[in-house]
Amino acid sequence: LLGALTLSVDQAALTGESLPVTMKKGDIAKMGATVKRGEMEAMVTKTGKDTFFGRAAGMVANAEQAGRFRTVLFNVMIF
């Protein structure tokens, strides 16, 4: 965050916190955070596969690929 003021930010989707947190200049907001009160300029530092959600999606994709691979091996072994 780059501004001189503070923000009230809801990050419950990632952290499970029940109340918004107060953020100030230099703090790092998480992807999916919702600003509840205030306004400030910010710089995006990570996108896509470099974010928490991106890494989680990558792990799910890898797990599904391993599942398909095991299925093919199982079918070959039964044949």
PDB file of N, CA, C and O in Angstrom:
ATOM      1  N   LEU A   1       0.847  -1.175   0.000  1.00  0.00           N
ATOM      2  CA  LEU A   1       0.000   0.000   0.000  1.00  0.00           C
ATOM      3  C   LEU A   1       0.887   1.230   0.000  1.00  0.00           C
ATOM      4  O   LEU A   1       1.919   1.254   0.655  1.00  0.00           O
ATOM      5  N   LEU A   2       0.451   2.256  -0.721  1.00  0.00           N
ATOM      6  CA  LEU A   2       1.325   3.405  -0.953  1.00  0.00           C
ATOM      7  C   LEU A   2       0.841   4.711  -0.339  1.00  0.00           C
ATOM      8  O   LEU A   2       1.579   5.681  -0.332  1.00  0.00           O
ATOM      9  N   GLY A   3      -0.383   4.776   0.153  1.00  0.00           N
ATOM     10  CA  GLY A   3      -0.919   6.041   0.630  1.00  0.00           C
ATOM     11  C   GLY A   3      -0.529   6.380   2.057  1.00  0.00           C
ATOM     12  O   GLY A   3       0.087   5.596   2.765  1.00  0.00           O
ATOM     13  N   ALA A   4      -0.923   7.579   2.468  1.00  0.00           N
ATOM     14  CA  ALA A   4      -0.582   8.057   3.805  1.00  0.00           C
ATOM     15  C   ALA A   4      -1.686   7.784   4.822  1.00  0.00           C
ATOM     16  O   ALA A   4      -1.487   7.967   6.006  1.00  0.00           O
ATOM     17  N   LEU A   5      -2.841   7.354   4.365  1.00  0.00           N
ATOM     18  CA  LEU A   5      -3.970   7.116   5.260  1.00  0.00           C
ATOM     19  C   LEU A   5      -4.029   5.648   5.663  1.00  0.00           C
ATOM     20  O   LEU A   5      -3.114   4.883   5.393  1.00  0.00           O
ATOM     21  N   THR A   6      -5.116   5.248   6.298  1.00  0.00           N
ATOM     22  CA  THR A   6      -5.302   3.839   6.662  1.00  0.00           C
ATOM     23  C   THR A   6      -6.534   3.284   5.958  1.00  0.00           C
ATOM     24  O   THR A   6      -7.423   4.028   5.537  1.00  0.00           O
ATOM     25  N   LEU A   7      -6.582   1.968   5.859  1.00  0.00           N
ATOM     26  CA  LEU A   7      -7.715   1.268   5.264  1.00  0.00           C
ATOM     27  C   LEU A   7      -8.248   0.254   6.262  1.00  0.00           C
ATOM     28  O   LEU A   7      -7.489  -0.331   7.035  1.00  0.00           O
ATOM     29  N   SER A   8      -9.532   0.020   6.206  1.00  0.00           N
ATOM     30  CA  SER A   8     -10.144  -1.088   6.920  1.00  0.00           C
ATOM     31  C   SER A   8     -10.378  -2.164   5.866  1.00  0.00           C
ATOM     32  O   SER A   8     -11.124  -1.955   4.902  1.00  0.00           O
ATOM     33  N   VAL A   9      -9.702  -3.324   6.005  1.00  0.00           N
ATOM     34  CA  VAL A   9      -9.689  -4.347   4.963  1.00  0.00           C
ATOM     35  C   VAL A   9     -10.190  -5.680   5.515  1.00  0.00           C
ATOM     36  O   VAL A   9      -9.735  -6.145   6.555  1.00  0.00           O
ATOM     37  N   ASP A  10     -11.133  -6.294   4.787  1.00  0.00           N
ATOM     38  CA  ASP A  10     -11.660  -7.612   5.140  1.00  0.00           C
ATOM     39  C   ASP A  10     -10.884  -8.662   4.339  1.00  0.00           C
ATOM     40  O   ASP A  10     -10.952  -8.693   3.126  1.00  0.00           O
ATOM     41  N   GLN A  11     -10.117  -9.506   5.031  1.00  0.00           N
ATOM     42  CA  GLN A  11      -9.342 -10.566   4.383  1.00  0.00           C
ATOM     43  C   GLN A  11      -9.845 -11.944   4.814  1.00  0.00           C
ATOM     44  O   GLN A  11      -9.120 -12.928   4.776  1.00  0.00           O
ATOM     45  N   ALA A  12     -11.106 -12.019   5.212  1.00  0.00           N
ATOM     46  CA  ALA A  12     -11.668 -13.242   5.773  1.00  0.00           C
ATOM     47  C   ALA A  12     -11.578 -14.431   4.821  1.00  0.00           C
ATOM     48  O   ALA A  12     -11.439 -15.568   5.264  1.00  0.00           O
ATOM     49  N   ALA A  13     -11.648 -14.204   3.513  1.00  0.00           N
ATOM     50  CA  ALA A  13     -11.596 -15.314   2.556  1.00  0.00           C
ATOM     51  C   ALA A  13     -10.304 -16.109   2.689  1.00  0.00           C
ATOM     52  O   ALA A  13     -10.283 -17.307   2.454  1.00  0.00           O
ATOM     53  N   LEU A  14      -9.215 -15.447   3.065  1.00  0.00           N
ATOM     54  CA  LEU A  14      -7.930 -16.125   3.191  1.00  0.00           C
ATOM     55  C   LEU A  14      -7.531 -16.417   4.624  1.00  0.00           C
ATOM     56  O   LEU A  14      -6.916 -17.437   4.902  1.00  0.00           O
ATOM     57  N   THR A  15      -7.852 -15.519   5.531  1.00  0.00           N
ATOM     58  CA  THR A  15      -7.340 -15.643   6.896  1.00  0.00           C
ATOM     59  C   THR A  15      -8.362 -16.179   7.887  1.00  0.00           C
ATOM     60  O   THR A  15      -7.979 -16.650   8.947  1.00  0.00           O
ATOM     61  N   GLY A  16      -9.642 -16.070   7.559  1.00  0.00           N
ATOM     62  CA  GLY A  16     -10.680 -16.506   8.480  1.00  0.00           C
ATOM     63  C   GLY A  16     -10.955 -15.518   9.592  1.00  0.00           C
ATOM     64  O   GLY A  16     -11.735 -15.796  10.494  1.00  0.00           O
ATOM     65  N   GLU A  17     -10.310 -14.348   9.555  1.00  0.00           N
ATOM     66  CA  GLU A  17     -10.536 -13.329  10.593  1.00  0.00           C
ATOM     67  C   GLU A  17     -11.974 -12.852  10.527  1.00  0.00           C
ATOM     68  O   GLU A  17     -12.517 -12.627   9.456  1.00  0.00           O
ATOM     69  N   SER A  18     -12.598 -12.684  11.668  1.00  0.00           N
ATOM     70  CA  SER A  18     -13.999 -12.281  11.696  1.00  0.00           C
ATOM     71  C   SER A  18     -14.193 -10.774  11.542  1.00  0.00           C
ATOM     72  O   SER A  18     -15.282 -10.333  11.196  1.00  0.00           O
ATOM     73  N   LEU A  19     -13.142  -9.999  11.804  1.00  0.00           N
ATOM     74  CA  LEU A  19     -13.242  -8.543  11.707  1.00  0.00           C
ATOM     75  C   LEU A  19     -12.229  -7.998  10.706  1.00  0.00           C
ATOM     76  O   LEU A  19     -11.158  -8.579  10.534  1.00  0.00           O
ATOM     77  N   PRO A  20     -12.553  -6.870  10.065  1.00  0.00           N
ATOM     78  CA  PRO A  20     -11.579  -6.245   9.160  1.00  0.00           C
ATOM     79  C   PRO A  20     -10.320  -5.809   9.922  1.00  0.00           C
ATOM     80  O   PRO A  20     -10.379  -5.532  11.116  1.00  0.00           O
ATOM     81  N   VAL A  21      -9.200  -5.770   9.233  1.00  0.00           N
ATOM     82  CA  VAL A  21      -7.946  -5.303   9.830  1.00  0.00           C
ATOM     83  C   VAL A  21      -7.647  -3.901   9.320  1.00  0.00           C
ATOM     84  O   VAL A  21      -8.065  -3.521   8.239  1.00  0.00           O
ATOM     85  N   THR A  22      -6.917  -3.126  10.110  1.00  0.00           N
ATOM     86  CA  THR A  22      -6.493  -1.794   9.696  1.00  0.00           C
ATOM     87  C   THR A  22      -5.116  -1.910   9.049  1.00  0.00           C
ATOM     88  O   THR A  22      -4.205  -2.488   9.621  1.00  0.00           O
ATOM     89  N   MET A  23      -4.998  -1.375   7.847  1.00  0.00           N
ATOM     90  CA  MET A  23      -3.730  -1.431   7.122  1.00  0.00           C
ATOM     91  C   MET A  23      -3.251  -0.012   6.848  1.00  0.00           C
ATOM     92  O   MET A  23      -4.048   0.913   6.700  1.00  0.00           O
ATOM     93  N   LYS A  24      -1.927   0.137   6.773  1.00  0.00           N
ATOM     94  CA  LYS A  24      -1.318   1.443   6.520  1.00  0.00           C
ATOM     95  C   LYS A  24      -0.245   1.293   5.445  1.00  0.00           C
ATOM     96  O   LYS A  24       0.002   0.191   4.955  1.00  0.00           O
ATOM     97  N   LYS A  25       0.398   2.384   5.123  1.00  0.00           N
ATOM     98  CA  LYS A  25       1.449   2.386   4.120  1.00  0.00           C
ATOM     99  C   LYS A  25       2.497   1.310   4.445  1.00  0.00           C
ATOM    100  O   LYS A  25       2.925   1.169   5.581  1.00  0.00           O
ATOM    101  N   GLY A  26       2.866   0.543   3.432  1.00  0.00           N
ATOM    102  CA  GLY A  26       3.869  -0.499   3.592  1.00  0.00           C
ATOM    103  C   GLY A  26       3.289  -1.875   3.884  1.00  0.00           C
ATOM    104  O   GLY A  26       3.962  -2.885   3.719  1.00  0.00           O
ATOM    105  N   ASP A  27       2.018  -1.933   4.336  1.00  0.00           N
ATOM    106  CA  ASP A  27       1.381  -3.227   4.580  1.00  0.00           C
ATOM    107  C   ASP A  27       1.069  -3.901   3.246  1.00  0.00           C
ATOM    108  O   ASP A  27       0.925  -3.241   2.215  1.00  0.00           O
ATOM    109  N   ILE A  28       0.951  -5.225   3.273  1.00  0.00           N
ATOM    110  CA  ILE A  28       0.657  -5.983   2.059  1.00  0.00           C
ATOM    111  C   ILE A  28      -0.731  -6.596   2.190  1.00  0.00           C
ATOM    112  O   ILE A  28      -0.970  -7.434   3.060  1.00  0.00           O
ATOM    113  N   ALA A  29      -1.635  -6.177   1.324  1.00  0.00           N
ATOM    114  CA  ALA A  29      -2.987  -6.735   1.309  1.00  0.00           C
ATOM    115  C   ALA A  29      -2.970  -8.023   0.496  1.00  0.00           C
ATOM    116  O   ALA A  29      -2.224  -8.157  -0.476  1.00  0.00           O
ATOM    117  N   LYS A  30      -3.778  -8.970   0.903  1.00  0.00           N
ATOM    118  CA  LYS A  30      -3.849 -10.242   0.205  1.00  0.00           C
ATOM    119  C   LYS A  30      -4.854 -10.178  -0.938  1.00  0.00           C
ATOM    120  O   LYS A  30      -5.823  -9.436  -0.882  1.00  0.00           O
ATOM    121  N   MET A  31      -4.606 -10.995  -1.966  1.00  0.00           N
ATOM    122  CA  MET A  31      -5.536 -11.080  -3.086  1.00  0.00           C
ATOM    123  C   MET A  31      -6.900 -11.507  -2.553  1.00  0.00           C
ATOM    124  O   MET A  31      -6.990 -12.381  -1.696  1.00  0.00           O
ATOM    125  N   GLY A  32      -7.945 -10.913  -3.044  1.00  0.00           N
ATOM    126  CA  GLY A  32      -9.285 -11.245  -2.591  1.00  0.00           C
ATOM    127  C   GLY A  32      -9.742 -10.419  -1.418  1.00  0.00           C
ATOM    128  O   GLY A  32     -10.874 -10.563  -0.967  1.00  0.00           O
ATOM    129  N   ALA A  33      -8.871  -9.551  -0.900  1.00  0.00           N
ATOM    130  CA  ALA A  33      -9.249  -8.677   0.209  1.00  0.00           C
ATOM    131  C   ALA A  33     -10.240  -7.627  -0.283  1.00  0.00           C
ATOM    132  O   ALA A  33     -10.174  -7.188  -1.421  1.00  0.00           O
ATOM    133  N   THR A  34     -11.149  -7.237   0.600  1.00  0.00           N
ATOM    134  CA  THR A  34     -12.150  -6.227   0.273  1.00  0.00           C
ATOM    135  C   THR A  34     -11.947  -5.018   1.166  1.00  0.00           C
ATOM    136  O   THR A  34     -11.914  -5.154   2.390  1.00  0.00           O
ATOM    137  N   VAL A  35     -11.825  -3.850   0.557  1.00  0.00           N
ATOM    138  CA  VAL A  35     -11.693  -2.613   1.341  1.00  0.00           C
ATOM    139  C   VAL A  35     -13.070  -2.256   1.874  1.00  0.00           C
ATOM    140  O   VAL A  35     -14.020  -2.078   1.118  1.00  0.00           O
ATOM    141  N   LYS A  36     -13.189  -2.176   3.184  1.00  0.00           N
ATOM    142  CA  LYS A  36     -14.459  -1.842   3.827  1.00  0.00           C
ATOM    143  C   LYS A  36     -14.591  -0.347   4.076  1.00  0.00           C
ATOM    144  O   LYS A  36     -15.678   0.195   4.034  1.00  0.00           O
ATOM    145  N   ARG A  37     -13.451   0.322   4.353  1.00  0.00           N
ATOM    146  CA  ARG A  37     -13.491   1.751   4.629  1.00  0.00           C
ATOM    147  C   ARG A  37     -12.160   2.372   4.234  1.00  0.00           C
ATOM    148  O   ARG A  37     -11.108   1.840   4.558  1.00  0.00           O
ATOM    149  N   GLY A  38     -12.223   3.498   3.532  1.00  0.00           N
ATOM    150  CA  GLY A  38     -11.028   4.238   3.154  1.00  0.00           C
ATOM    151  C   GLY A  38     -10.669   4.040   1.693  1.00  0.00           C
ATOM    152  O   GLY A  38     -11.315   3.294   0.964  1.00  0.00           O
ATOM    153  N   GLU A  39      -9.643   4.761   1.276  1.00  0.00           N
ATOM    154  CA  GLU A  39      -9.121   4.613  -0.080  1.00  0.00           C
ATOM    155  C   GLU A  39      -7.632   4.913  -0.063  1.00  0.00           C
ATOM    156  O   GLU A  39      -7.144   5.680   0.762  1.00  0.00           O
ATOM    157  N   MET A  40      -6.904   4.260  -0.955  1.00  0.00           N
ATOM    158  CA  MET A  40      -5.458   4.389  -0.981  1.00  0.00           C
ATOM    159  C   MET A  40      -4.941   3.839  -2.297  1.00  0.00           C
ATOM    160  O   MET A  40      -5.573   2.973  -2.901  1.00  0.00           O
ATOM    161  N   GLU A  41      -3.807   4.346  -2.744  1.00  0.00           N
ATOM    162  CA  GLU A  41      -3.159   3.767  -3.914  1.00  0.00           C
ATOM    163  C   GLU A  41      -2.402   2.517  -3.487  1.00  0.00           C
ATOM    164  O   GLU A  41      -1.928   2.421  -2.356  1.00  0.00           O
ATOM    165  N   ALA A  42      -2.303   1.579  -4.415  1.00  0.00           N
ATOM    166  CA  ALA A  42      -1.590   0.331  -4.121  1.00  0.00           C
ATOM    167  C   ALA A  42      -0.834  -0.122  -5.357  1.00  0.00           C
ATOM    168  O   ALA A  42      -1.159   0.274  -6.477  1.00  0.00           O
ATOM    169  N   MET A  43       0.170  -0.947  -5.162  1.00  0.00           N
ATOM    170  CA  MET A  43       0.934  -1.512  -6.260  1.00  0.00           C
ATOM    171  C   MET A  43       0.740  -3.034  -6.241  1.00  0.00           C
ATOM    172  O   MET A  43       0.899  -3.668  -5.209  1.00  0.00           O
ATOM    173  N   VAL A  44       0.386  -3.593  -7.400  1.00  0.00           N
ATOM    174  CA  VAL A  44       0.237  -5.044  -7.522  1.00  0.00           C
ATOM    175  C   VAL A  44       1.633  -5.636  -7.662  1.00  0.00           C
ATOM    176  O   VAL A  44       2.411  -5.241  -8.519  1.00  0.00           O
ATOM    177  N   THR A  45       1.962  -6.603  -6.792  1.00  0.00           N
ATOM    178  CA  THR A  45       3.300  -7.204  -6.820  1.00  0.00           C
ATOM    179  C   THR A  45       3.292  -8.649  -7.286  1.00  0.00           C
ATOM    180  O   THR A  45       4.329  -9.166  -7.679  1.00  0.00           O
ATOM    181  N   LYS A  46       2.141  -9.316  -7.233  1.00  0.00           N
ATOM    182  CA  LYS A  46       2.053 -10.705  -7.681  1.00  0.00           C
ATOM    183  C   LYS A  46       0.735 -10.913  -8.411  1.00  0.00           C
ATOM    184  O   LYS A  46      -0.294 -10.390  -7.997  1.00  0.00           O
ATOM    185  N   THR A  47       0.772 -11.718  -9.474  1.00  0.00           N
ATOM    186  CA  THR A  47      -0.438 -12.048 -10.221  1.00  0.00           C
ATOM    187  C   THR A  47      -0.408 -13.519 -10.602  1.00  0.00           C
ATOM    188  O   THR A  47       0.631 -14.169 -10.557  1.00  0.00           O
ATOM    189  N   GLY A  48      -1.558 -14.028 -10.989  1.00  0.00           N
ATOM    190  CA  GLY A  48      -1.662 -15.379 -11.525  1.00  0.00           C
ATOM    191  C   GLY A  48      -1.075 -16.458 -10.641  1.00  0.00           C
ATOM    192  O   GLY A  48      -1.407 -16.577  -9.470  1.00  0.00           O
ATOM    193  N   LYS A  49      -0.168 -17.262 -11.208  1.00  0.00           N
ATOM    194  CA  LYS A  49       0.379 -18.422 -10.507  1.00  0.00           C
ATOM    195  C   LYS A  49       1.238 -18.050  -9.305  1.00  0.00           C
ATOM    196  O   LYS A  49       1.544 -18.899  -8.474  1.00  0.00           O
ATOM    197  N   ASP A  50       1.627 -16.792  -9.183  1.00  0.00           N
ATOM    198  CA  ASP A  50       2.457 -16.356  -8.055  1.00  0.00           C
ATOM    199  C   ASP A  50       1.646 -15.987  -6.813  1.00  0.00           C
ATOM    200  O   ASP A  50       2.212 -15.698  -5.772  1.00  0.00           O
ATOM    201  N   THR A  51       0.304 -16.009  -6.915  1.00  0.00           N
ATOM    202  CA  THR A  51      -0.543 -15.670  -5.778  1.00  0.00           C
ATOM    203  C   THR A  51      -0.911 -16.925  -4.993  1.00  0.00           C
ATOM    204  O   THR A  51      -0.706 -18.053  -5.456  1.00  0.00           O
ATOM    205  N   PHE A  52      -1.474 -16.736  -3.824  1.00  0.00           N
ATOM    206  CA  PHE A  52      -1.928 -17.866  -3.000  1.00  0.00           C
ATOM    207  C   PHE A  52      -2.934 -18.707  -3.772  1.00  0.00           C
ATOM    208  O   PHE A  52      -2.827 -19.931  -3.826  1.00  0.00           O
ATOM    209  N   PHE A  53      -3.933 -18.049  -4.380  1.00  0.00           N
ATOM    210  CA  PHE A  53      -4.954 -18.782  -5.122  1.00  0.00           C
ATOM    211  C   PHE A  53      -4.348 -19.483  -6.331  1.00  0.00           C
ATOM    212  O   PHE A  53      -4.734 -20.602  -6.670  1.00  0.00           O
ATOM    213  N   GLY A  54      -3.399 -18.837  -6.995  1.00  0.00           N
ATOM    214  CA  GLY A  54      -2.731 -19.450  -8.145  1.00  0.00           C
ATOM    215  C   GLY A  54      -1.948 -20.695  -7.765  1.00  0.00           C
ATOM    216  O   GLY A  54      -1.990 -21.713  -8.461  1.00  0.00           O
ATOM    217  N   ARG A  55      -1.233 -20.621  -6.654  1.00  0.00           N
ATOM    218  CA  ARG A  55      -0.476 -21.797  -6.191  1.00  0.00           C
ATOM    219  C   ARG A  55      -1.434 -22.920  -5.792  1.00  0.00           C
ATOM    220  O   ARG A  55      -1.186 -24.091  -6.077  1.00  0.00           O
ATOM    221  N   ALA A  56      -2.543 -22.573  -5.137  1.00  0.00           N
ATOM    222  CA  ALA A  56      -3.529 -23.585  -4.743  1.00  0.00           C
ATOM    223  C   ALA A  56      -4.136 -24.251  -5.980  1.00  0.00           C
ATOM    224  O   ALA A  56      -4.287 -25.473  -6.028  1.00  0.00           O
ATOM    225  N   ALA A  57      -4.460 -23.465  -6.999  1.00  0.00           N
ATOM    226  CA  ALA A  57      -5.007 -24.023  -8.237  1.00  0.00           C
ATOM    227  C   ALA A  57      -3.997 -24.945  -8.906  1.00  0.00           C
ATOM    228  O   ALA A  57      -4.355 -25.989  -9.444  1.00  0.00           O
ATOM    229  N   GLY A  58      -2.721 -24.583  -8.867  1.00  0.00           N
ATOM    230  CA  GLY A  58      -1.673 -25.429  -9.434  1.00  0.00           C
ATOM    231  C   GLY A  58      -1.569 -26.759  -8.718  1.00  0.00           C
ATOM    232  O   GLY A  58      -1.398 -27.808  -9.349  1.00  0.00           O
ATOM    233  N   MET A  59      -1.685 -26.736  -7.390  1.00  0.00           N
ATOM    234  CA  MET A  59      -1.625 -27.989  -6.626  1.00  0.00           C
ATOM    235  C   MET A  59      -2.818 -28.879  -6.947  1.00  0.00           C
ATOM    236  O   MET A  59      -2.670 -30.095  -7.077  1.00  0.00           O
ATOM    237  N   VAL A  60      -4.006 -28.278  -7.108  1.00  0.00           N
ATOM    238  CA  VAL A  60      -5.194 -29.059  -7.460  1.00  0.00           C
ATOM    239  C   VAL A  60      -5.011 -29.674  -8.846  1.00  0.00           C
ATOM    240  O   VAL A  60      -5.315 -30.844  -9.067  1.00  0.00           O
ATOM    241  N   ALA A  61      -4.500 -28.889  -9.779  1.00  0.00           N
ATOM    242  CA  ALA A  61      -4.275 -29.398 -11.139  1.00  0.00           C
ATOM    243  C   ALA A  61      -3.289 -30.557 -11.124  1.00  0.00           C
ATOM    244  O   ALA A  61      -3.491 -31.564 -11.808  1.00  0.00           O
ATOM    245  N   ASN A  62      -2.214 -30.457 -10.345  1.00  0.00           N
ATOM    246  CA  ASN A  62      -1.243 -31.546 -10.247  1.00  0.00           C
ATOM    247  C   ASN A  62      -1.859 -32.789  -9.637  1.00  0.00           C
ATOM    248  O   ASN A  62      -1.568 -33.903 -10.055  1.00  0.00           O
ATOM    249  N   ALA A  63      -2.711 -32.609  -8.646  1.00  0.00           N
ATOM    250  CA  ALA A  63      -3.361 -33.751  -8.004  1.00  0.00           C
ATOM    251  C   ALA A  63      -4.284 -34.455  -8.992  1.00  0.00           C
ATOM    252  O   ALA A  63      -4.340 -35.677  -9.040  1.00  0.00           O
ATOM    253  N   GLU A  64      -5.013 -33.684  -9.814  1.00  0.00           N
ATOM    254  CA  GLU A  64      -5.905 -34.283 -10.804  1.00  0.00           C
ATOM    255  C   GLU A  64      -5.107 -35.022 -11.871  1.00  0.00           C
ATOM    256  O   GLU A  64      -5.499 -36.087 -12.316  1.00  0.00           O
ATOM    257  N   GLN A  65      -3.962 -34.481 -12.288  1.00  0.00           N
ATOM    258  CA  GLN A  65      -3.139 -35.153 -13.287  1.00  0.00           C
ATOM    259  C   GLN A  65      -2.617 -36.472 -12.742  1.00  0.00           C
ATOM    260  O   GLN A  65      -2.616 -37.478 -13.427  1.00  0.00           O
ATOM    261  N   ALA A  66      -2.163 -36.488 -11.501  1.00  0.00           N
ATOM    262  CA  ALA A  66      -1.690 -37.726 -10.889  1.00  0.00           C
ATOM    263  C   ALA A  66      -2.830 -38.736 -10.818  1.00  0.00           C
ATOM    264  O   ALA A  66      -2.634 -39.922 -11.039  1.00  0.00           O
ATOM    265  N   GLY A  67      -4.039 -38.285 -10.552  1.00  0.00           N
ATOM    266  CA  GLY A  67      -5.189 -39.174 -10.490  1.00  0.00           C
ATOM    267  C   GLY A  67      -5.466 -39.816 -11.837  1.00  0.00           C
ATOM    268  O   GLY A  67      -5.728 -41.015 -11.935  1.00  0.00           O
ATOM    269  N   ARG A  68      -5.396 -39.037 -12.910  1.00  0.00           N
ATOM    270  CA  ARG A  68      -5.595 -39.581 -14.252  1.00  0.00           C
ATOM    271  C   ARG A  68      -4.499 -40.566 -14.596  1.00  0.00           C
ATOM    272  O   ARG A  68      -4.748 -41.603 -15.195  1.00  0.00           O
ATOM    273  N   PHE A  69      -3.264 -40.252 -14.239  1.00  0.00           N
ATOM    274  CA  PHE A  69      -2.136 -41.136 -14.516  1.00  0.00           C
ATOM    275  C   PHE A  69      -2.325 -42.474 -13.813  1.00  0.00           C
ATOM    276  O   PHE A  69      -2.139 -43.543 -14.408  1.00  0.00           O
ATOM    277  N   ARG A  70      -2.736 -42.426 -12.569  1.00  0.00           N
ATOM    278  CA  ARG A  70      -2.984 -43.669 -11.826  1.00  0.00           C
ATOM    279  C   ARG A  70      -4.116 -44.470 -12.466  1.00  0.00           C
ATOM    280  O   ARG A  70      -4.073 -45.692 -12.535  1.00  0.00           O
ATOM    281  N   THR A  71      -5.145 -43.774 -12.950  1.00  0.00           N
ATOM    282  CA  THR A  71      -6.266 -44.450 -13.599  1.00  0.00           C
ATOM    283  C   THR A  71      -5.804 -45.174 -14.852  1.00  0.00           C
ATOM    284  O   THR A  71      -6.169 -46.329 -15.089  1.00  0.00           O
ATOM    285  N   VAL A  72      -4.994 -44.518 -15.660  1.00  0.00           N
ATOM    286  CA  VAL A  72      -4.476 -45.146 -16.884  1.00  0.00           C
ATOM    287  C   VAL A  72      -3.626 -46.365 -16.520  1.00  0.00           C
ATOM    288  O   VAL A  72      -3.783 -47.434 -17.126  1.00  0.00           O
ATOM    289  N   LEU A  73      -2.744 -46.229 -15.547  1.00  0.00           N
ATOM    290  CA  LEU A  73      -1.914 -47.367 -15.136  1.00  0.00           C
ATOM    291  C   LEU A  73      -2.783 -48.523 -14.645  1.00  0.00           C
ATOM    292  O   LEU A  73      -2.533 -49.687 -14.961  1.00  0.00           O
ATOM    293  N   PHE A  74      -3.788 -48.210 -13.872  1.00  0.00           N
ATOM    294  CA  PHE A  74      -4.681 -49.237 -13.351  1.00  0.00           C
ATOM    295  C   PHE A  74      -5.376 -49.966 -14.499  1.00  0.00           C
ATOM    296  O   PHE A  74      -5.460 -51.189 -14.515  1.00  0.00           O
ATOM    297  N   ASN A  75      -5.861 -49.202 -15.495  1.00  0.00           N
ATOM    298  CA  ASN A  75      -6.542 -49.804 -16.642  1.00  0.00           C
ATOM    299  C   ASN A  75      -5.585 -50.674 -17.453  1.00  0.00           C
ATOM    300  O   ASN A  75      -5.975 -51.727 -17.954  1.00  0.00           O
ATOM    301  N   VAL A  76      -4.348 -50.264 -17.599  1.00  0.00           N
ATOM    302  CA  VAL A  76      -3.357 -51.046 -18.325  1.00  0.00           C
ATOM    303  C   VAL A  76      -3.077 -52.340 -17.573  1.00  0.00           C
ATOM    304  O   VAL A  76      -2.962 -53.420 -18.175  1.00  0.00           O
ATOM    305  N   MET A  77      -2.972 -52.247 -16.263  1.00  0.00           N
ATOM    306  CA  MET A  77      -2.669 -53.434 -15.456  1.00  0.00           C
ATOM    307  C   MET A  77      -3.811 -54.445 -15.508  1.00  0.00           C
ATOM    308  O   MET A  77      -3.579 -55.653 -15.527  1.00  0.00           O
ATOM    309  N   ILE A  78      -5.044 -53.991 -15.556  1.00  0.00           N
ATOM    310  CA  ILE A  78      -6.203 -54.887 -15.604  1.00  0.00           C
ATOM    311  C   ILE A  78      -6.300 -55.557 -16.968  1.00  0.00           C
ATOM    312  O   ILE A  78      -6.649 -56.722 -17.088  1.00  0.00           O
ATOM    313  N   PHE A  79      -5.957 -54.853 -18.023  1.00  0.00           N
ATOM    314  CA  PHE A  79      -6.050 -55.375 -19.383  1.00  0.00           C
ATOM    315  C   PHE A  79      -5.154 -56.568 -19.517  1.00  0.00           C
ATOM    316  O   PHE A  79      -5.353 -57.633 -19.865  1.00  0.00           O
TER     317      PHE A  79
END
